[in-house]
């Protein structure tokens, strides 16, 4: 039986960002997408990368390790603490249900899942401890970064790419993780939307199934369902706090609902309800009580730890003010020099939508 919860569990909360990247999580073109997220993370953010989507591959540790190496270099100024979680396969020691492996999710400022097999990801994460922890941490402010195969897995319906494109099975959808159901949204995602690997000989758009076959697949979905096609090297970012969606990257995002379609250009911002009528989860009854309670407890510890920080002295505050003015004047060289001065004084400055924020650097 589900434990009785106190009223604090019914308090509305503000989820973190959800980043849905069409492809290229370790390419230079994705750098500013990672930077967009990093600017909204605390100092020395904790990032966890799950091997799960590629857990069937013998080198899944190398796949995730490549992402870790890229982020360590690209986000060097943010001093991230990055951990790869080998949650590869259920029924083994490296299982998404193994708390010793997946517990770090509850402390993560960013959770990242990347390339692999969409249907394998669903099989391993459906009703798993890892999935429940991801959902709980996201609702409490953790950012979720999904790339390549992972967005496909997290939709209401999942496109079985390998089964159709490689194994030749008949066209069909499979049930996905339905991550956005508690938000009132019925969404499915198709990455590699504008793929051109087949050149003139073979249409490999719509994640390798081609437009003709994809039209047949689309016809099998409910009319009120929203399909989201995400071009390669392009990200759709859901911001529940600002109640909007952003498109960042090289190309576009396409929204399909019934016979209606809307193309979102890179650099544009739209209301979140462009995806459908939405809500914030309140009761969290879809999550096991033990997981939600643990997530609340860890979140309280994180909050307490981060708010027991010394206040910056007057000279540091003045430098930060001068740097803000330099950024307003687009004097990036001066702003960077002041950032280095602040680092030398022991303070990290981060740029957020609410302005710059200072935090002390922890010394070993």
mmCIF file of C-alpha atoms in Angstrom:
data_model
loop_
_atom_site.group_PDB
_atom_site.id
_atom_site.type_symbol
_atom_site.label_atom_id
_atom_site.label_comp_id
_atom_site.label_asym_id
_atom_site.label_seq_id
_atom_site.Cartn_x
_atom_site.Cartn_y
_atom_site.Cartn_z
ATOM 1 C CA UNK A 1 0.000 0.000 0.000
ATOM 2 C CA UNK A 2 1.087 3.545 -0.725
ATOM 3 C CA UNK A 3 2.080 5.444 2.435
ATOM 4 C CA UNK A 4 -0.066 8.349 3.630
ATOM 5 C CA UNK A 5 1.590 11.650 2.809
ATOM 6 C CA UNK A 6 1.433 14.975 4.586
ATOM 7 C CA UNK A 7 0.180 18.167 2.946
ATOM 8 C CA UNK A 8 3.724 19.248 2.058
ATOM 9 C CA UNK A 9 3.677 16.576 -0.633
ATOM 10 C CA UNK A 10 0.693 18.290 -2.271
ATOM 11 C CA UNK A 11 2.516 21.608 -2.674
ATOM 12 C CA UNK A 12 2.969 22.633 -6.330
ATOM 13 C CA UNK A 13 6.617 22.622 -7.380
ATOM 14 C CA UNK A 14 8.685 24.016 -10.252
ATOM 15 C CA UNK A 15 10.267 21.361 -12.459
ATOM 16 C CA UNK A 16 13.608 21.836 -14.155
ATOM 17 C CA UNK A 17 14.225 22.243 -17.858
ATOM 18 C CA UNK A 18 13.694 19.409 -20.317
ATOM 19 C CA UNK A 19 16.138 19.540 -23.225
ATOM 20 C CA UNK A 20 15.311 17.388 -26.273
ATOM 21 C CA UNK A 21 18.227 17.295 -28.710
ATOM 22 C CA UNK A 22 17.813 15.836 -32.189
ATOM 23 C CA UNK A 23 21.403 14.558 -32.398
ATOM 24 C CA UNK A 24 25.012 15.609 -31.903
ATOM 25 C CA UNK A 25 25.329 15.776 -28.107
ATOM 26 C CA UNK A 26 29.154 15.706 -28.369
ATOM 27 C CA UNK A 27 29.597 17.871 -31.467
ATOM 28 C CA UNK A 28 30.741 21.516 -31.326
ATOM 29 C CA UNK A 29 27.337 22.543 -32.707
ATOM 30 C CA UNK A 30 25.703 21.454 -29.438
ATOM 31 C CA UNK A 31 28.050 23.545 -27.313
ATOM 32 C CA UNK A 32 25.743 26.501 -26.916
ATOM 33 C CA UNK A 33 22.852 24.187 -26.043
ATOM 34 C CA UNK A 34 24.862 22.719 -23.174
ATOM 35 C CA UNK A 35 25.900 26.266 -22.256
ATOM 36 C CA UNK A 36 22.251 27.368 -22.152
ATOM 37 C CA UNK A 37 21.575 24.712 -19.534
ATOM 38 C CA UNK A 38 24.821 25.264 -17.614
ATOM 39 C CA UNK A 39 24.025 28.934 -17.119
ATOM 40 C CA UNK A 40 20.956 27.850 -15.167
ATOM 41 C CA UNK A 41 22.802 25.373 -12.954
ATOM 42 C CA UNK A 42 24.336 26.093 -9.546
ATOM 43 C CA UNK A 43 28.073 26.451 -9.067
ATOM 44 C CA UNK A 44 29.936 23.134 -9.419
ATOM 45 C CA UNK A 45 26.811 21.378 -10.713
ATOM 46 C CA UNK A 46 26.331 17.649 -10.349
ATOM 47 C CA UNK A 47 25.665 15.958 -13.692
ATOM 48 C CA UNK A 48 24.837 12.270 -14.064
ATOM 49 C CA UNK A 49 24.910 10.399 -17.381
ATOM 50 C CA UNK A 50 22.984 7.136 -17.635
ATOM 51 C CA UNK A 51 24.354 4.391 -19.881
ATOM 52 C CA UNK A 52 20.869 2.883 -20.163
ATOM 53 C CA UNK A 53 19.891 3.728 -23.779
ATOM 54 C CA UNK A 54 23.078 2.043 -25.070
ATOM 55 C CA UNK A 55 23.244 -0.598 -22.343
ATOM 56 C CA UNK A 56 22.915 -3.430 -24.866
ATOM 57 C CA UNK A 57 26.176 -2.403 -26.513
ATOM 58 C CA UNK A 58 29.442 -3.886 -25.171
ATOM 59 C CA UNK A 59 30.989 -0.391 -25.184
ATOM 60 C CA UNK A 60 28.152 1.505 -23.503
ATOM 61 C CA UNK A 61 30.667 2.821 -20.974
ATOM 62 C CA UNK A 62 32.647 4.381 -23.818
ATOM 63 C CA UNK A 63 29.500 5.918 -25.335
ATOM 64 C CA UNK A 64 28.634 7.617 -22.036
ATOM 65 C CA UNK A 65 32.294 8.338 -21.308
ATOM 66 C CA UNK A 66 32.588 10.286 -24.547
ATOM 67 C CA UNK A 67 29.732 12.532 -23.405
ATOM 68 C CA UNK A 68 31.404 12.979 -20.013
ATOM 69 C CA UNK A 69 34.705 13.981 -21.629
ATOM 70 C CA UNK A 70 32.950 16.458 -23.918
ATOM 71 C CA UNK A 71 31.050 18.117 -21.067
ATOM 72 C CA UNK A 72 34.120 18.211 -18.816
ATOM 73 C CA UNK A 73 35.939 20.208 -21.476
ATOM 74 C CA UNK A 74 33.031 22.311 -22.780
ATOM 75 C CA UNK A 75 31.739 23.287 -19.325
ATOM 76 C CA UNK A 76 35.145 23.663 -17.681
ATOM 77 C CA UNK A 77 34.332 27.155 -16.367
ATOM 78 C CA UNK A 78 31.347 25.732 -14.459
ATOM 79 C CA UNK A 79 33.461 23.121 -12.633
ATOM 80 C CA UNK A 80 30.917 20.315 -13.086
ATOM 81 C CA UNK A 81 31.091 17.078 -11.121
ATOM 82 C CA UNK A 82 30.148 14.457 -13.728
ATOM 83 C CA UNK A 83 29.343 10.832 -12.961
ATOM 84 C CA UNK A 84 28.478 8.018 -15.367
ATOM 85 C CA UNK A 85 25.873 5.584 -14.011
ATOM 86 C CA UNK A 86 26.199 2.051 -15.500
ATOM 87 C CA UNK A 87 22.458 1.301 -15.317
ATOM 88 C CA UNK A 88 22.646 -1.016 -18.321
ATOM 89 C CA UNK A 89 20.343 -4.002 -18.064
ATOM 90 C CA UNK A 90 17.647 -5.252 -15.740
ATOM 91 C CA UNK A 91 18.260 -8.529 -13.957
ATOM 92 C CA UNK A 92 22.012 -7.905 -13.747
ATOM 93 C CA UNK A 93 24.286 -6.201 -11.234
ATOM 94 C CA UNK A 94 24.193 -3.180 -13.547
ATOM 95 C CA UNK A 95 20.450 -2.663 -13.363
ATOM 96 C CA UNK A 96 18.329 0.508 -13.480
ATOM 97 C CA UNK A 97 16.673 -0.961 -10.378
ATOM 98 C CA UNK A 98 19.923 -1.156 -8.396
ATOM 99 C CA UNK A 99 19.845 1.671 -5.812
ATOM 100 C CA UNK A 100 23.620 1.599 -5.406
ATOM 101 C CA UNK A 101 23.913 2.590 -9.070
ATOM 102 C CA UNK A 102 21.020 5.027 -9.502
ATOM 103 C CA UNK A 103 20.871 6.853 -6.135
ATOM 104 C CA UNK A 104 23.073 9.719 -7.464
ATOM 105 C CA UNK A 105 20.114 10.729 -9.658
ATOM 106 C CA UNK A 106 18.428 12.252 -6.602
ATOM 107 C CA UNK A 107 21.338 14.672 -6.081
ATOM 108 C CA UNK A 108 21.781 15.604 -9.744
ATOM 109 C CA UNK A 109 21.394 19.122 -11.085
ATOM 110 C CA UNK A 110 21.318 17.642 -14.582
ATOM 111 C CA UNK A 111 20.404 14.134 -15.756
ATOM 112 C CA UNK A 112 21.510 13.132 -19.249
ATOM 113 C CA UNK A 113 20.523 10.186 -21.437
ATOM 114 C CA UNK A 114 21.741 9.912 -25.015
ATOM 115 C CA UNK A 115 22.157 7.597 -27.994
ATOM 116 C CA UNK A 116 21.178 3.951 -28.163
ATOM 117 C CA UNK A 117 17.965 2.083 -28.971
ATOM 118 C CA UNK A 118 14.615 3.774 -28.191
ATOM 119 C CA UNK A 119 12.797 0.510 -27.506
ATOM 120 C CA UNK A 120 15.642 -0.911 -25.446
ATOM 121 C CA UNK A 121 15.552 2.263 -23.361
ATOM 122 C CA UNK A 122 11.832 1.791 -22.755
ATOM 123 C CA UNK A 123 12.236 -1.860 -21.742
ATOM 124 C CA UNK A 124 14.959 -1.051 -19.259
ATOM 125 C CA UNK A 125 13.413 2.105 -17.762
ATOM 126 C CA UNK A 126 9.668 1.342 -17.720
ATOM 127 C CA UNK A 127 8.545 1.381 -14.053
ATOM 128 C CA UNK A 128 12.187 1.178 -12.976
ATOM 129 C CA UNK A 129 13.737 2.771 -9.910
ATOM 130 C CA UNK A 130 15.879 4.906 -12.212
ATOM 131 C CA UNK A 131 12.868 6.245 -14.109
ATOM 132 C CA UNK A 132 10.953 7.112 -10.938
ATOM 133 C CA UNK A 133 14.022 8.883 -9.560
ATOM 134 C CA UNK A 134 14.451 10.833 -12.805
ATOM 135 C CA UNK A 135 10.809 11.960 -12.664
ATOM 136 C CA UNK A 136 11.041 12.930 -8.985
ATOM 137 C CA UNK A 137 14.312 14.829 -9.337
ATOM 138 C CA UNK A 138 13.047 16.700 -12.384
ATOM 139 C CA UNK A 139 9.910 17.822 -10.553
ATOM 140 C CA UNK A 140 12.085 19.212 -7.769
ATOM 141 C CA UNK A 141 14.155 21.323 -10.142
ATOM 142 C CA UNK A 142 16.682 18.955 -11.725
ATOM 143 C CA UNK A 143 17.253 19.498 -15.434
ATOM 144 C CA UNK A 144 16.674 16.603 -17.834
ATOM 145 C CA UNK A 145 18.785 16.434 -21.016
ATOM 146 C CA UNK A 146 17.631 13.846 -23.575
ATOM 147 C CA UNK A 147 19.458 13.359 -26.868
ATOM 148 C CA UNK A 148 19.234 11.204 -29.973
ATOM 149 C CA UNK A 149 17.360 7.997 -29.007
ATOM 150 C CA UNK A 150 16.359 9.096 -25.490
ATOM 151 C CA UNK A 151 13.632 11.628 -26.471
ATOM 152 C CA UNK A 152 11.943 8.903 -28.529
ATOM 153 C CA UNK A 153 11.832 6.623 -25.471
ATOM 154 C CA UNK A 154 10.311 9.287 -23.212
ATOM 155 C CA UNK A 155 7.255 9.961 -25.371
ATOM 156 C CA UNK A 156 3.747 8.548 -25.057
ATOM 157 C CA UNK A 157 4.494 6.377 -28.071
ATOM 158 C CA UNK A 158 7.931 5.211 -29.146
ATOM 159 C CA UNK A 159 9.063 4.755 -32.730
ATOM 160 C CA UNK A 160 10.784 1.335 -33.038
ATOM 161 C CA UNK A 161 13.483 2.633 -35.351
ATOM 162 C CA UNK A 162 15.775 -0.374 -35.493
ATOM 163 C CA UNK A 163 12.915 -2.841 -35.713
ATOM 164 C CA UNK A 164 11.477 -1.089 -38.790
ATOM 165 C CA UNK A 165 14.583 0.314 -40.463
ATOM 166 C CA UNK A 166 16.983 -2.579 -39.819
ATOM 167 C CA UNK A 167 14.865 -5.672 -39.080
ATOM 168 C CA UNK A 168 12.059 -4.929 -41.542
ATOM 169 C CA UNK A 169 9.108 -5.289 -39.157
ATOM 170 C CA UNK A 170 5.756 -3.867 -40.193
ATOM 171 C CA UNK A 171 5.047 -0.234 -39.356
ATOM 172 C CA UNK A 172 3.923 0.161 -35.746
ATOM 173 C CA UNK A 173 4.315 2.215 -32.601
ATOM 174 C CA UNK A 174 5.201 0.902 -29.167
ATOM 175 C CA UNK A 175 4.182 2.294 -25.807
ATOM 176 C CA UNK A 176 6.785 4.717 -24.509
ATOM 177 C CA UNK A 177 7.724 5.891 -21.042
ATOM 178 C CA UNK A 178 5.004 8.573 -21.260
ATOM 179 C CA UNK A 179 7.076 10.932 -19.125
ATOM 180 C CA UNK A 180 4.832 13.932 -19.785
ATOM 181 C CA UNK A 181 1.502 12.310 -18.896
ATOM 182 C CA UNK A 182 1.526 13.787 -15.338
ATOM 183 C CA UNK A 183 1.884 17.190 -17.011
ATOM 184 C CA UNK A 184 -1.300 16.615 -19.003
ATOM 185 C CA UNK A 185 0.633 16.360 -22.267
ATOM 186 C CA UNK A 186 0.368 13.619 -24.883
ATOM 187 C CA UNK A 187 3.653 13.925 -26.778
ATOM 188 C CA UNK A 188 5.850 11.706 -28.901
ATOM 189 C CA UNK A 189 9.242 12.676 -30.264
ATOM 190 C CA UNK A 190 11.068 11.812 -33.445
ATOM 191 C CA UNK A 191 14.705 12.874 -33.571
ATOM 192 C CA UNK A 192 16.956 12.919 -36.669
ATOM 193 C CA UNK A 193 13.914 14.507 -38.310
ATOM 194 C CA UNK A 194 15.854 15.973 -41.262
ATOM 195 C CA UNK A 195 18.398 13.164 -41.607
ATOM 196 C CA UNK A 196 19.964 12.870 -45.077
ATOM 197 C CA UNK A 197 22.287 9.890 -44.649
ATOM 198 C CA UNK A 198 20.558 8.136 -47.558
ATOM 199 C CA UNK A 199 21.458 10.983 -49.964
ATOM 200 C CA UNK A 200 19.430 10.840 -53.197
ATOM 201 C CA UNK A 201 19.074 7.053 -53.119
ATOM 202 C CA UNK A 202 17.073 6.591 -49.929
ATOM 203 C CA UNK A 203 14.855 8.880 -47.849
ATOM 204 C CA UNK A 204 16.203 8.608 -44.294
ATOM 205 C CA UNK A 205 14.350 11.596 -42.862
ATOM 206 C CA UNK A 206 11.927 11.150 -39.955
ATOM 207 C CA UNK A 207 14.526 9.124 -38.052
ATOM 208 C CA UNK A 208 15.421 6.840 -40.970
ATOM 209 C CA UNK A 209 11.901 5.613 -41.783
ATOM 210 C CA UNK A 210 11.329 8.193 -44.553
ATOM 211 C CA UNK A 211 8.407 10.533 -45.143
ATOM 212 C CA UNK A 212 6.168 8.063 -46.977
ATOM 213 C CA UNK A 213 6.269 5.462 -44.223
ATOM 214 C CA UNK A 214 6.080 8.127 -41.538
ATOM 215 C CA UNK A 215 2.808 9.486 -42.941
ATOM 216 C CA UNK A 216 1.355 6.011 -42.459
ATOM 217 C CA UNK A 217 2.687 5.921 -38.896
ATOM 218 C CA UNK A 218 1.253 9.352 -38.127
ATOM 219 C CA UNK A 219 -2.187 8.240 -39.319
ATOM 220 C CA UNK A 220 -2.202 5.564 -36.603
ATOM 221 C CA UNK A 221 -1.984 8.091 -33.765
ATOM 222 C CA UNK A 222 -4.916 9.781 -31.982
ATOM 223 C CA UNK A 223 -5.923 13.072 -33.543
ATOM 224 C CA UNK A 224 -5.274 15.074 -30.370
ATOM 225 C CA UNK A 225 -1.774 13.646 -29.973
ATOM 226 C CA UNK A 226 1.206 15.940 -30.661
ATOM 227 C CA UNK A 227 4.176 14.644 -32.622
ATOM 228 C CA UNK A 228 7.413 16.588 -32.253
ATOM 229 C CA UNK A 229 9.988 16.250 -35.034
ATOM 230 C CA UNK A 230 13.413 17.510 -33.953
ATOM 231 C CA UNK A 231 16.043 18.235 -36.587
ATOM 232 C CA UNK A 232 19.630 17.117 -36.093
ATOM 233 C CA UNK A 233 21.885 19.443 -34.087
ATOM 234 C CA UNK A 234 18.733 21.218 -32.858
ATOM 235 C CA UNK A 235 17.103 21.253 -29.443
ATOM 236 C CA UNK A 236 13.614 21.890 -28.136
ATOM 237 C CA UNK A 237 13.770 23.122 -24.545
ATOM 238 C CA UNK A 238 10.736 23.016 -22.248
ATOM 239 C CA UNK A 239 10.843 25.651 -19.502
ATOM 240 C CA UNK A 240 8.038 25.083 -17.004
ATOM 241 C CA UNK A 241 9.081 28.005 -14.810
ATOM 242 C CA UNK A 242 8.855 30.525 -17.665
ATOM 243 C CA UNK A 243 5.967 28.570 -19.257
ATOM 244 C CA UNK A 244 7.624 28.589 -22.652
ATOM 245 C CA UNK A 245 9.600 26.489 -25.111
ATOM 246 C CA UNK A 246 12.843 27.489 -26.822
ATOM 247 C CA UNK A 247 14.374 26.242 -30.054
ATOM 248 C CA UNK A 248 18.179 26.362 -30.159
ATOM 249 C CA UNK A 249 20.553 24.975 -32.765
ATOM 250 C CA UNK A 250 21.102 24.643 -36.509
ATOM 251 C CA UNK A 251 17.630 23.942 -37.866
ATOM 252 C CA UNK A 252 13.982 23.623 -36.813
ATOM 253 C CA UNK A 253 11.437 21.715 -34.744
ATOM 254 C CA UNK A 254 8.155 20.583 -36.312
ATOM 255 C CA UNK A 255 4.923 20.129 -34.331
ATOM 256 C CA UNK A 256 2.292 17.845 -35.880
ATOM 257 C CA UNK A 257 -1.218 17.454 -34.444
ATOM 258 C CA UNK A 258 -3.796 15.825 -36.689
ATOM 259 C CA UNK A 259 -3.676 17.727 -39.972
ATOM 260 C CA UNK A 260 -2.081 20.776 -38.390
ATOM 261 C CA UNK A 261 1.637 21.473 -38.503
ATOM 262 C CA UNK A 262 3.824 24.233 -37.097
ATOM 263 C CA UNK A 263 7.514 24.755 -37.811
ATOM 264 C CA UNK A 264 9.484 26.403 -34.995
ATOM 265 C CA UNK A 265 12.592 28.226 -36.142
ATOM 266 C CA UNK A 266 15.849 28.230 -34.199
ATOM 267 C CA UNK A 267 16.185 31.203 -31.874
ATOM 268 C CA UNK A 268 12.435 31.492 -31.381
ATOM 269 C CA UNK A 269 10.469 31.189 -28.161
ATOM 270 C CA UNK A 270 6.854 30.022 -27.912
ATOM 271 C CA UNK A 271 4.258 29.490 -25.162
ATOM 272 C CA UNK A 272 4.466 26.082 -23.524
ATOM 273 C CA UNK A 273 0.830 25.442 -24.411
ATOM 274 C CA UNK A 274 1.956 25.207 -28.051
ATOM 275 C CA UNK A 275 2.470 21.550 -27.095
ATOM 276 C CA UNK A 276 -1.059 21.230 -25.681
ATOM 277 C CA UNK A 277 -2.956 22.052 -22.524
ATOM 278 C CA UNK A 278 -0.626 21.345 -19.627
ATOM 279 C CA UNK A 279 -0.499 21.311 -15.841
ATOM 280 C CA UNK A 280 2.060 20.848 -13.097
ATOM 281 C CA UNK A 281 1.951 17.556 -11.171
ATOM 282 C CA UNK A 282 0.623 18.164 -7.667
ATOM 283 C CA UNK A 283 -0.123 14.914 -5.868
ATOM 284 C CA UNK A 284 2.736 12.874 -7.404
ATOM 285 C CA UNK A 285 0.657 9.735 -6.902
ATOM 286 C CA UNK A 286 2.222 8.234 -10.029
ATOM 287 C CA UNK A 287 5.513 7.866 -8.138
ATOM 288 C CA UNK A 288 6.210 5.278 -5.413
ATOM 289 C CA UNK A 289 5.944 6.975 -2.036
ATOM 290 C CA UNK A 290 9.361 5.772 -0.934
ATOM 291 C CA UNK A 291 10.994 7.364 -4.000
ATOM 292 C CA UNK A 292 9.192 10.701 -3.668
ATOM 293 C CA UNK A 293 9.931 10.889 0.050
ATOM 294 C CA UNK A 294 13.609 10.163 -0.587
ATOM 295 C CA UNK A 295 13.700 12.806 -3.333
ATOM 296 C CA UNK A 296 12.170 15.398 -1.003
ATOM 297 C CA UNK A 297 14.635 14.532 1.755
ATOM 298 C CA UNK A 298 17.672 14.783 -0.519
ATOM 299 C CA UNK A 299 16.367 17.999 -2.071
ATOM 300 C CA UNK A 300 16.021 19.562 1.385
ATOM 301 C CA UNK A 301 19.620 18.604 2.150
ATOM 302 C CA UNK A 302 20.810 20.152 -1.109
ATOM 303 C CA UNK A 303 18.902 23.358 -0.386
ATOM 304 C CA UNK A 304 20.274 23.581 3.143
ATOM 305 C CA UNK A 305 23.849 22.972 2.002
ATOM 306 C CA UNK A 306 23.719 25.542 -0.767
ATOM 307 C CA UNK A 307 22.145 28.267 1.332
ATOM 308 C CA UNK A 308 24.751 28.076 4.079
ATOM 309 C CA UNK A 309 27.139 30.148 2.017
ATOM 310 C CA UNK A 310 29.051 33.296 2.972
ATOM 311 C CA UNK A 311 27.978 36.583 1.447
ATOM 312 C CA UNK A 312 30.337 38.188 -1.091
ATOM 313 C CA UNK A 313 32.341 41.189 0.195
ATOM 314 C CA UNK A 314 31.836 44.704 -1.154
ATOM 315 C CA UNK A 315 34.753 44.590 -3.614
ATOM 316 C CA UNK A 316 33.449 41.352 -5.136
ATOM 317 C CA UNK A 317 29.945 42.797 -5.446
ATOM 318 C CA UNK A 318 31.363 45.894 -7.152
ATOM 319 C CA UNK A 319 33.330 43.789 -9.635
ATOM 320 C CA UNK A 320 30.189 41.798 -10.418
ATOM 321 C CA UNK A 321 28.295 45.032 -11.002
ATOM 322 C CA UNK A 322 30.978 46.296 -13.397
ATOM 323 C CA UNK A 323 30.905 42.959 -15.233
ATOM 324 C CA UNK A 324 27.111 43.168 -15.587
ATOM 325 C CA UNK A 325 27.535 46.582 -17.217
ATOM 326 C CA UNK A 326 30.230 45.222 -19.518
ATOM 327 C CA UNK A 327 27.870 42.453 -20.634
ATOM 328 C CA UNK A 328 25.099 45.005 -21.207
ATOM 329 C CA UNK A 329 27.597 46.935 -23.379
ATOM 330 C CA UNK A 330 28.529 43.670 -25.135
ATOM 331 C CA UNK A 331 32.142 44.200 -24.059
ATOM 332 C CA UNK A 332 32.779 40.468 -23.784
ATOM 333 C CA UNK A 333 36.542 40.786 -23.372
ATOM 334 C CA UNK A 334 36.151 43.003 -20.320
ATOM 335 C CA UNK A 335 33.460 40.738 -18.887
ATOM 336 C CA UNK A 336 35.732 37.704 -19.263
ATOM 337 C CA UNK A 337 38.632 39.482 -17.557
ATOM 338 C CA UNK A 338 36.417 40.390 -14.611
ATOM 339 C CA UNK A 339 35.218 36.780 -14.417
ATOM 340 C CA UNK A 340 38.879 35.737 -14.093
ATOM 341 C CA UNK A 341 39.422 38.364 -11.379
ATOM 342 C CA UNK A 342 36.451 37.022 -9.442
ATOM 343 C CA UNK A 343 37.757 33.466 -9.774
ATOM 344 C CA UNK A 344 41.115 34.607 -8.408
ATOM 345 C CA UNK A 345 39.278 36.128 -5.447
ATOM 346 C CA UNK A 346 37.493 32.834 -4.830
ATOM 347 C CA UNK A 347 34.092 33.589 -6.360
ATOM 348 C CA UNK A 348 32.276 31.936 -9.259
ATOM 349 C CA UNK A 349 29.827 34.091 -11.216
ATOM 350 C CA UNK A 350 27.005 32.510 -13.215
ATOM 351 C CA UNK A 351 24.636 34.211 -15.648
ATOM 352 C CA UNK A 352 20.973 33.305 -15.195
ATOM 353 C CA UNK A 353 17.684 34.643 -16.573
ATOM 354 C CA UNK A 354 17.321 36.531 -13.257
ATOM 355 C CA UNK A 355 20.754 38.158 -13.468
ATOM 356 C CA UNK A 356 24.245 37.189 -12.380
ATOM 357 C CA UNK A 357 24.764 35.080 -9.264
ATOM 358 C CA UNK A 358 27.859 34.791 -7.086
ATOM 359 C CA UNK A 359 28.913 31.728 -5.149
ATOM 360 C CA UNK A 360 32.139 30.921 -3.285
ATOM 361 C CA UNK A 361 34.523 28.398 -4.804
ATOM 362 C CA UNK A 362 35.152 25.429 -2.569
ATOM 363 C CA UNK A 363 38.864 25.027 -1.920
ATOM 364 C CA UNK A 364 40.367 21.568 -1.447
#
